Amino acid sequence: MATTLWILSLSLVFLSVSAVTHKSVTDNPADELVALLNNNRTAHKESALYDNPGLACIALQYIKAYQGSCGEVGGEDAKRPADSQFAETFAPSCGVQVSTLTQITGRLLGCQTKYVSPAEAFSEILMKNSKSLEILYSKNHTELGGAVSGSDGGSPYFWCVLFSNGKSNSSFVLEGGVAKISKPGCFSGANDQCSSADDWSQTRRLWPYAAGLLIALGYAFG
């Protein structure tokens, strides 16, 4: 009887953590971010841009190149991945055909320690100044790709949007038509099941409580 109760209690612990982990599994903050950008463009009489999953996957690899160094985004110590990384690292990691890489016409990148909603990321992190607005409303863009990722599933959180002037059917073309999924992180246009970064952080916070409960159960049934 005690063994049965232990197994039942153990199952409930893992189901509780799993419920939080997967409660927003169909949400994709990168898709939401791209929708916000396009809505803002059309509100200012500019055309909506094609959401290119190949470009979006590269935006996620662009984030990963910072290796969690939030201090290298903006400010006097700002750095940018070398252009050579697009062909040497980013495209192969995504399954994008290198021959279809197209000019990047704009980049929006932000990072902070606290996870926020896509709307807050757009208005408070990415739209920092007149230069950001100039990039957003540029007539040189034809497509975009968005990505969001935490470092190892947690803080700090990066938000990135890359713009290009390519053609939707011939730029950032994916081998087999499907991007390679790279975790942690989400990218737009992938039709991928992707929990929000908020859920990632909630899950990390819940595991200590789950561990504590297991210890308590061990004593109870020991």
mmCIF file of C-alpha atoms in Angstrom:
data_model
loop_
_atom_site.group_PDB
_atom_site.id
_atom_site.type_symbol
_atom_site.label_atom_id
_atom_site.label_comp_id
_atom_site.label_asym_id
_atom_site.label_seq_id
_atom_site.Cartn_x
_atom_site.Cartn_y
_atom_site.Cartn_z
ATOM 1 C CA MET A 1 0.000 0.000 0.000
ATOM 2 C CA ALA A 2 2.782 2.422 0.951
ATOM 3 C CA THR A 3 4.569 1.665 -2.329
ATOM 4 C CA THR A 4 1.410 2.384 -4.305
ATOM 5 C CA LEU A 5 0.899 5.729 -2.544
ATOM 6 C CA TRP A 6 4.553 6.655 -3.169
ATOM 7 C CA ILE A 7 4.258 5.955 -6.900
ATOM 8 C CA LEU A 8 0.978 7.909 -7.083
ATOM 9 C CA SER A 9 2.491 10.893 -5.266
ATOM 10 C CA LEU A 10 5.585 10.809 -7.472
ATOM 11 C CA SER A 11 3.412 10.809 -10.592
ATOM 12 C CA LEU A 12 1.439 13.823 -9.344
ATOM 13 C CA VAL A 13 4.655 15.797 -8.776
ATOM 14 C CA PHE A 14 5.880 15.249 -12.322
ATOM 15 C CA LEU A 15 2.440 15.875 -13.809
ATOM 16 C CA SER A 16 2.267 19.215 -11.973
ATOM 17 C CA VAL A 17 5.621 20.351 -13.336
ATOM 18 C CA SER A 18 4.774 19.042 -16.807
ATOM 19 C CA ALA A 19 1.482 20.965 -16.814
ATOM 20 C CA VAL A 20 3.299 24.255 -16.325
ATOM 21 C CA THR A 21 5.960 23.330 -18.867
ATOM 22 C CA HIS A 22 3.395 22.614 -21.578
ATOM 23 C CA LYS A 23 0.504 24.911 -20.717
ATOM 24 C CA SER A 24 1.421 27.359 -23.484
ATOM 25 C CA VAL A 25 3.067 24.913 -25.854
ATOM 26 C CA THR A 26 1.215 26.281 -28.896
ATOM 27 C CA ASP A 27 2.274 29.875 -28.164
ATOM 28 C CA ASN A 28 5.242 31.320 -29.994
ATOM 29 C CA PRO A 29 6.462 34.743 -28.812
ATOM 30 C CA ALA A 30 8.548 35.132 -31.982
ATOM 31 C CA ASP A 31 5.396 34.840 -34.129
ATOM 32 C CA GLU A 32 3.690 37.396 -31.890
ATOM 33 C CA LEU A 33 6.629 39.782 -32.232
ATOM 34 C CA VAL A 34 6.595 39.560 -36.036
ATOM 35 C CA ALA A 35 2.841 40.178 -36.081
ATOM 36 C CA LEU A 36 3.341 43.301 -33.955
ATOM 37 C CA LEU A 37 6.016 44.624 -36.307
ATOM 38 C CA ASN A 38 3.868 44.029 -39.378
ATOM 39 C CA ASN A 39 0.798 45.587 -37.752
ATOM 40 C CA ASN A 40 2.877 48.627 -36.878
ATOM 41 C CA ARG A 41 4.184 48.900 -40.427
ATOM 42 C CA THR A 42 0.733 48.694 -41.999
ATOM 43 C CA ALA A 43 -0.586 51.254 -39.489
ATOM 44 C CA HIS A 44 2.053 53.621 -40.896
ATOM 45 C CA LYS A 45 1.061 52.860 -44.512
ATOM 46 C CA GLU A 46 4.008 50.538 -45.152
ATOM 47 C CA SER A 47 3.586 47.036 -46.556
ATOM 48 C CA ALA A 48 3.584 43.957 -44.335
ATOM 49 C CA LEU A 49 6.701 41.836 -44.722
ATOM 50 C CA TYR A 50 6.916 38.125 -45.504
ATOM 51 C CA ASP A 51 7.777 36.059 -42.430
ATOM 52 C CA ASN A 52 10.628 33.874 -43.728
ATOM 53 C CA PRO A 53 11.285 30.861 -41.445
ATOM 54 C CA GLY A 54 14.806 30.406 -42.832
ATOM 55 C CA LEU A 55 15.689 33.992 -41.965
ATOM 56 C CA ALA A 56 13.968 33.608 -38.581
ATOM 57 C CA CYS A 57 16.011 30.524 -37.752
ATOM 58 C CA ILE A 58 19.143 32.489 -38.603
ATOM 59 C CA ALA A 59 17.928 35.231 -36.231
ATOM 60 C CA LEU A 60 17.913 32.617 -33.458
ATOM 61 C CA GLN A 61 21.457 31.554 -34.361
ATOM 62 C CA TYR A 62 22.404 35.245 -34.352
ATOM 63 C CA ILE A 63 21.210 35.403 -30.729
ATOM 64 C CA LYS A 64 23.154 32.280 -29.793
ATOM 65 C CA ALA A 65 26.349 33.859 -31.129
ATOM 66 C CA TYR A 66 26.265 36.236 -28.155
ATOM 67 C CA GLN A 67 26.549 33.250 -25.775
ATOM 68 C CA GLY A 68 24.405 34.966 -23.157
ATOM 69 C CA SER A 69 26.505 38.158 -23.045
ATOM 70 C CA CYS A 70 23.807 40.784 -22.614
ATOM 71 C CA GLY A 71 26.420 43.504 -22.149
ATOM 72 C CA GLU A 72 27.535 43.106 -25.758
ATOM 73 C CA VAL A 73 24.116 44.238 -27.034
ATOM 74 C CA GLY A 74 24.002 48.027 -27.415
ATOM 75 C CA GLY A 75 26.060 50.643 -25.616
ATOM 76 C CA GLU A 76 29.767 51.330 -25.838
ATOM 77 C CA ASP A 77 30.697 47.634 -25.612
ATOM 78 C CA ALA A 78 28.277 46.557 -28.342
ATOM 79 C CA LYS A 79 29.485 43.813 -30.644
ATOM 80 C CA ARG A 80 28.070 42.147 -33.710
ATOM 81 C CA PRO A 81 28.658 38.622 -35.064
ATOM 82 C CA ALA A 82 30.951 38.609 -38.089
ATOM 83 C CA ASP A 83 29.155 38.576 -41.427
ATOM 84 C CA SER A 84 31.109 35.432 -42.321
ATOM 85 C CA GLN A 85 29.184 33.537 -39.629
ATOM 86 C CA PHE A 86 26.010 33.691 -41.707
ATOM 87 C CA ALA A 87 27.469 31.317 -44.298
ATOM 88 C CA GLU A 88 29.881 29.404 -42.069
ATOM 89 C CA THR A 89 27.708 28.777 -39.003
ATOM 90 C CA PHE A 90 24.174 30.202 -39.020
ATOM 91 C CA ALA A 91 22.942 28.785 -42.349
ATOM 92 C CA PRO A 92 24.274 25.228 -41.791
ATOM 93 C CA SER A 93 22.823 25.180 -38.260
ATOM 94 C CA CYS A 94 19.392 25.981 -39.714
ATOM 95 C CA GLY A 95 19.536 23.884 -42.853
ATOM 96 C CA VAL A 96 19.441 27.027 -45.000
ATOM 97 C CA GLN A 97 21.056 26.674 -48.410
ATOM 98 C CA VAL A 98 24.103 28.951 -48.341
ATOM 99 C CA SER A 99 23.631 29.895 -51.993
ATOM 100 C CA THR A 100 20.256 31.472 -51.111
ATOM 101 C CA LEU A 101 21.551 33.825 -48.403
ATOM 102 C CA THR A 102 20.422 37.358 -49.189
ATOM 103 C CA GLN A 103 21.450 40.811 -47.999
ATOM 104 C CA ILE A 104 20.473 41.739 -44.450
ATOM 105 C CA THR A 105 18.889 45.185 -44.689
ATOM 106 C CA GLY A 106 18.243 45.765 -41.002
ATOM 107 C CA ARG A 107 18.685 44.295 -37.534
ATOM 108 C CA LEU A 108 16.833 44.878 -34.271
ATOM 109 C CA LEU A 109 18.340 43.276 -31.196
ATOM 110 C CA GLY A 110 17.640 43.658 -27.501
ATOM 111 C CA CYS A 111 18.477 41.887 -24.273
ATOM 112 C CA GLN A 112 17.538 42.141 -20.629
ATOM 113 C CA THR A 113 17.472 39.971 -17.526
ATOM 114 C CA LYS A 114 13.688 39.906 -17.097
ATOM 115 C CA TYR A 115 11.331 38.160 -19.505
ATOM 116 C CA VAL A 116 8.588 40.412 -20.879
ATOM 117 C CA SER A 117 5.703 39.918 -23.286
ATOM 118 C CA PRO A 118 6.288 40.352 -27.030
ATOM 119 C CA ALA A 119 4.384 43.663 -26.910
ATOM 120 C CA GLU A 120 6.668 45.000 -24.173
ATOM 121 C CA ALA A 121 9.745 43.696 -25.970
ATOM 122 C CA PHE A 122 8.658 45.552 -29.094
ATOM 123 C CA SER A 123 7.870 48.881 -27.453
ATOM 124 C CA GLU A 124 10.390 48.966 -24.593
ATOM 125 C CA ILE A 125 13.400 46.965 -25.822
ATOM 126 C CA LEU A 126 13.549 47.014 -29.620
ATOM 127 C CA MET A 127 12.047 50.438 -30.344
ATOM 128 C CA LYS A 128 14.731 52.303 -28.384
ATOM 129 C CA ASN A 129 15.287 55.346 -30.591
ATOM 130 C CA SER A 130 14.707 56.994 -33.952
ATOM 131 C CA LYS A 131 17.208 54.617 -35.581
ATOM 132 C CA SER A 132 15.035 51.661 -34.575
ATOM 133 C CA LEU A 133 11.971 53.318 -36.103
ATOM 134 C CA GLU A 134 13.931 54.035 -39.270
ATOM 135 C CA ILE A 135 14.806 50.352 -39.561
ATOM 136 C CA LEU A 136 11.227 49.274 -38.863
ATOM 137 C CA TYR A 137 9.658 51.510 -41.510
ATOM 138 C CA SER A 138 12.360 51.154 -44.177
ATOM 139 C CA LYS A 139 11.109 50.552 -47.701
ATOM 140 C CA ASN A 140 14.183 48.423 -48.439
ATOM 141 C CA HIS A 141 12.795 45.379 -46.623
ATOM 142 C CA THR A 142 10.696 42.660 -48.232
ATOM 143 C CA GLU A 143 10.901 39.989 -45.543
ATOM 144 C CA LEU A 144 11.790 39.472 -41.907
ATOM 145 C CA GLY A 145 12.367 36.799 -39.307
ATOM 146 C CA GLY A 146 12.042 37.031 -35.533
ATOM 147 C CA ALA A 147 13.513 35.030 -32.668
ATOM 148 C CA VAL A 148 13.513 35.003 -28.875
ATOM 149 C CA SER A 149 15.641 32.970 -26.532
ATOM 150 C CA GLY A 150 16.828 32.752 -22.974
ATOM 151 C CA SER A 151 20.310 31.527 -22.107
ATOM 152 C CA ASP A 152 20.026 27.811 -21.286
ATOM 153 C CA GLY A 153 16.289 28.380 -20.995
ATOM 154 C CA GLY A 154 16.625 31.249 -18.508
ATOM 155 C CA SER A 155 17.880 34.808 -18.043
ATOM 156 C CA PRO A 156 19.070 36.878 -19.822
ATOM 157 C CA TYR A 157 16.483 37.021 -22.608
ATOM 158 C CA PHE A 158 17.326 38.070 -26.160
ATOM 159 C CA TRP A 159 14.938 39.391 -28.814
ATOM 160 C CA CYS A 160 16.071 39.644 -32.431
ATOM 161 C CA VAL A 161 14.524 40.592 -35.760
ATOM 162 C CA LEU A 162 16.457 40.400 -39.025
ATOM 163 C CA PHE A 163 15.227 42.093 -42.208
ATOM 164 C CA SER A 164 16.153 41.297 -45.797
ATOM 165 C CA ASN A 165 15.338 42.395 -49.340
ATOM 166 C CA GLY A 166 15.123 38.873 -50.732
ATOM 167 C CA LYS A 167 12.296 37.122 -52.557
ATOM 168 C CA SER A 168 10.112 34.825 -50.497
ATOM 169 C CA ASN A 169 10.523 31.815 -52.791
ATOM 170 C CA SER A 170 14.259 32.095 -53.403
ATOM 171 C CA SER A 171 15.946 33.563 -50.323
ATOM 172 C CA PHE A 172 16.977 31.704 -47.150
ATOM 173 C CA VAL A 173 15.646 28.503 -48.682
ATOM 174 C CA LEU A 174 15.460 25.550 -46.292
ATOM 175 C CA GLU A 175 16.762 22.137 -47.273
ATOM 176 C CA GLY A 176 13.737 19.870 -47.438
ATOM 177 C CA GLY A 177 11.512 22.871 -46.729
ATOM 178 C CA VAL A 178 11.887 22.561 -42.955
ATOM 179 C CA ALA A 179 14.179 24.464 -40.603
ATOM 180 C CA LYS A 180 16.319 22.615 -38.093
ATOM 181 C CA ILE A 181 14.821 23.214 -34.659
ATOM 182 C CA SER A 182 17.366 24.490 -32.146
ATOM 183 C CA LYS A 183 16.543 24.721 -28.447
ATOM 184 C CA PRO A 184 16.274 26.690 -26.306
ATOM 185 C CA GLY A 185 14.538 29.431 -28.213
ATOM 186 C CA CYS A 186 11.727 30.162 -30.647
ATOM 187 C CA PHE A 187 11.729 31.553 -34.158
ATOM 188 C CA SER A 188 8.867 32.793 -36.287
ATOM 189 C CA GLY A 189 7.197 31.076 -39.213
ATOM 190 C CA ALA A 190 8.335 27.596 -38.195
ATOM 191 C CA ASN A 191 4.943 26.131 -37.249
ATOM 192 C CA ASP A 192 6.848 24.731 -34.312
ATOM 193 C CA GLN A 193 5.398 24.012 -30.910
ATOM 194 C CA CYS A 194 7.279 26.447 -28.742
ATOM 195 C CA SER A 195 6.639 27.464 -25.148
ATOM 196 C CA SER A 196 7.192 31.096 -24.233
ATOM 197 C CA ALA A 197 10.303 32.121 -22.358
ATOM 198 C CA ASP A 198 8.017 32.956 -19.435
ATOM 199 C CA ASP A 199 7.105 29.274 -19.215
ATOM 200 C CA TRP A 200 10.803 28.300 -19.365
ATOM 201 C CA SER A 201 11.521 30.490 -16.337
ATOM 202 C CA GLN A 202 8.435 29.213 -14.480
ATOM 203 C CA THR A 203 9.578 25.651 -15.002
ATOM 204 C CA ARG A 204 13.056 26.402 -13.669
ATOM 205 C CA ARG A 205 11.480 27.969 -10.553
ATOM 206 C CA LEU A 206 9.180 24.983 -9.973
ATOM 207 C CA TRP A 207 11.796 22.241 -9.911
ATOM 208 C CA PRO A 208 13.202 23.197 -6.475
ATOM 209 C CA TYR A 209 9.669 22.957 -5.049
ATOM 210 C CA ALA A 210 9.196 19.591 -6.743
ATOM 211 C CA ALA A 211 12.492 18.357 -5.321
ATOM 212 C CA GLY A 212 11.487 19.534 -1.853
ATOM 213 C CA LEU A 213 8.165 17.744 -2.116
ATOM 214 C CA LEU A 214 9.892 14.522 -3.148
ATOM 215 C CA ILE A 215 12.206 14.731 -0.132
ATOM 216 C CA ALA A 216 9.212 15.281 2.153
ATOM 217 C CA LEU A 217 7.432 12.315 0.616
ATOM 218 C CA GLY A 218 10.549 10.228 1.132
ATOM 219 C CA TYR A 219 10.445 10.931 4.831
ATOM 220 C CA ALA A 220 6.714 10.305 4.988
ATOM 221 C CA PHE A 221 6.928 6.909 3.332
ATOM 222 C CA GLY A 222 10.463 6.046 4.467
#
